[in-house]
Amino acid sequence: MPVEMELDPFVLAKSLSGVHLIDGEFVAPINGKTFDVLNPATNKSIGRAAEGDADDVEHAVKVAKAAQKDWAERPARERGKLVAECGRILNQHVDELGKLIALESGKALRTESRVEASVLADMFVFFGGLASELKGETIPFNPNMMTMTTREPVGVVGAIIPWNVPLLLMAIKVAPALVAGNSVVVKSAEDTPFTVLRVCQIMQQILPKGVLNILSGFGPGCGGPLVAHKDVKKVSFTGSVETGRIVYRAAAEKLIPVTLELGGKSPMIVMGDADIEKAVAGAIGGMRFTRQGQSCTASSRILVHEDLHDDFVARLKDKVNSLKMGNPLDEATDIGTIINAKQRAKVCNYIEIGSNEGAQKHELSALPDDPELADGQFVRPVIFTDVKPDARIAREEIFGPVACVFKFKTFDEAIELANDSDFGLAATVWTTDLKTALVATKRLEAGFVQVNQNLVVQPNLSYGGVKLSGLGREASLESMLEHFTHKKTIILNME
């Protein structure tokens, strides 16, 4: 049945309340429990999500396992065409999905949510086109033996996604897994369950029943049983380092492969010869101020050469001050809200810690004056200067609109400061000197390094980190081949 467009996100959220999607159908949670999903801009309920537990996981995995066999036997290009068609249909729902994710996540529609919905669709089209690359090799082992390898799906994949960019991060897990011949059970984030549920509903128009299933619920009650289930043969997780360790330990008990995309404290190096206007714009985008800094790749450590430091800080403050904070569904809004009260309290606590540690606080932009938003989870962006390298705000991931600006004298000093972190997800360097750029990209300890730009995750760009930022890569052909298939070696003796 075609899924009709619904551009009122409040109506859509209500229609998606209280259900999982298993075997192509909406089903109520077995335990009958639901929980409130709040609009962070008003702190009011927009619906109630199904609270999944081990029984729901058992049902979903059983269905996925049964569906996976037939799905894997389809020709790879046929699977790819179906996944690409999902992307084309999702592209027709960009406005609808953008509004719904803005409502439940608090991210501004124009600057963040609609963009994310577009990238979601593109990711499915991209991976759909890679189906022909699921190929093996011939090996010159012995002239009397035909030796070759093939790529085979791993089976049922458990995909656990976070709340900050749930559409994109679901797509980079689900799309390659499906194209490779696996079935998938998604566990959504409890703060943002409805938009990803809607995506899965839309995709049911194209996919066979049971190939893609989605549960909502909490980590211990739903995510834990999914990771531990004996028939889940691969887990892809995006979230905090602490939870990532829990997932890794549980998966290790079964000796199954795991992809982990965890935290970050990404450096941005601005050399003395950099184009300062471009660098300031890059800091606005890289720090993800329009997303309230809620990004693993946020450039939260900005290292500026002493010759540019004061001018850079002044320009950055002016730019951030010009951003309008308001209702995420308003097209005029640049900055929305923090995801929930707990995260807002955490961010505000870090801001207080930064001031107590002796850093100079620059509080920017302005809170919305709309009385309807008085209870919303809004936080003014903060830039700290005069930050000590060992300060907590300089070392710990805040996941909010808080940036630390440091001053440096030499290139070596900048590289040393940039690498002095437990994280290694992303990094950027801003310079007009080619040699400086090349040396920096070699020496920076990060998995995703850019020069004179600060792009977010894109199809066909291998994405992932080192150190505590995680294991494995996503969003590329490599991720599909290495993380969602296993290689089988075949030898035919012809003597």
Tab-separated table of C-alpha atoms in Angstrom, residues 31 39 58 87 102 104 114 135 139 143 173 178 187 203 257 264 267 276 297 321 396 409 446 450 462 466 469:
chain	number	residue	atom	x	y	z
A	31	ASN	CA	4.519	-6.015	27.270
A	39	ASN	CA	9.203	18.071	21.881
A	58	GLU	CA	13.019	-12.223	20.087
A	87	GLY	CA	16.095	6.148	-1.624
A	102	ALA	CA	12.800	18.833	13.777
A	104	GLU	CA	11.255	15.331	18.007
A	114	ARG	CA	15.674	19.005	6.030
A	135	LYS	CA	32.457	-9.717	-5.824
A	139	ILE	CA	43.838	-16.454	-6.698
A	143	PRO	CA	47.633	-24.124	-11.795
A	173	LYS	CA	24.068	1.089	8.673
A	178	LEU	CA	20.622	-4.687	3.036
A	187	LYS	CA	16.886	-0.103	17.752
A	203	MET	CA	10.539	1.468	2.776
A	257	PRO	CA	32.033	-8.363	14.473
A	264	GLY	CA	34.994	12.964	19.551
A	267	PRO	CA	40.549	19.859	16.606
A	276	ILE	CA	40.262	34.049	7.999
A	297	THR	CA	32.674	15.468	14.766
A	321	ASN	CA	25.644	36.300	17.607
A	396	GLU	CA	35.891	15.772	27.713
A	409	LYS	CA	52.816	29.908	17.972
A	446	ALA	CA	42.127	11.180	13.316
A	450	GLN	CA	39.868	17.739	5.923
A	462	SER	CA	34.954	6.559	4.398
A	466	VAL	CA	40.797	5.990	15.948
A	469	SER	CA	36.416	7.314	18.776
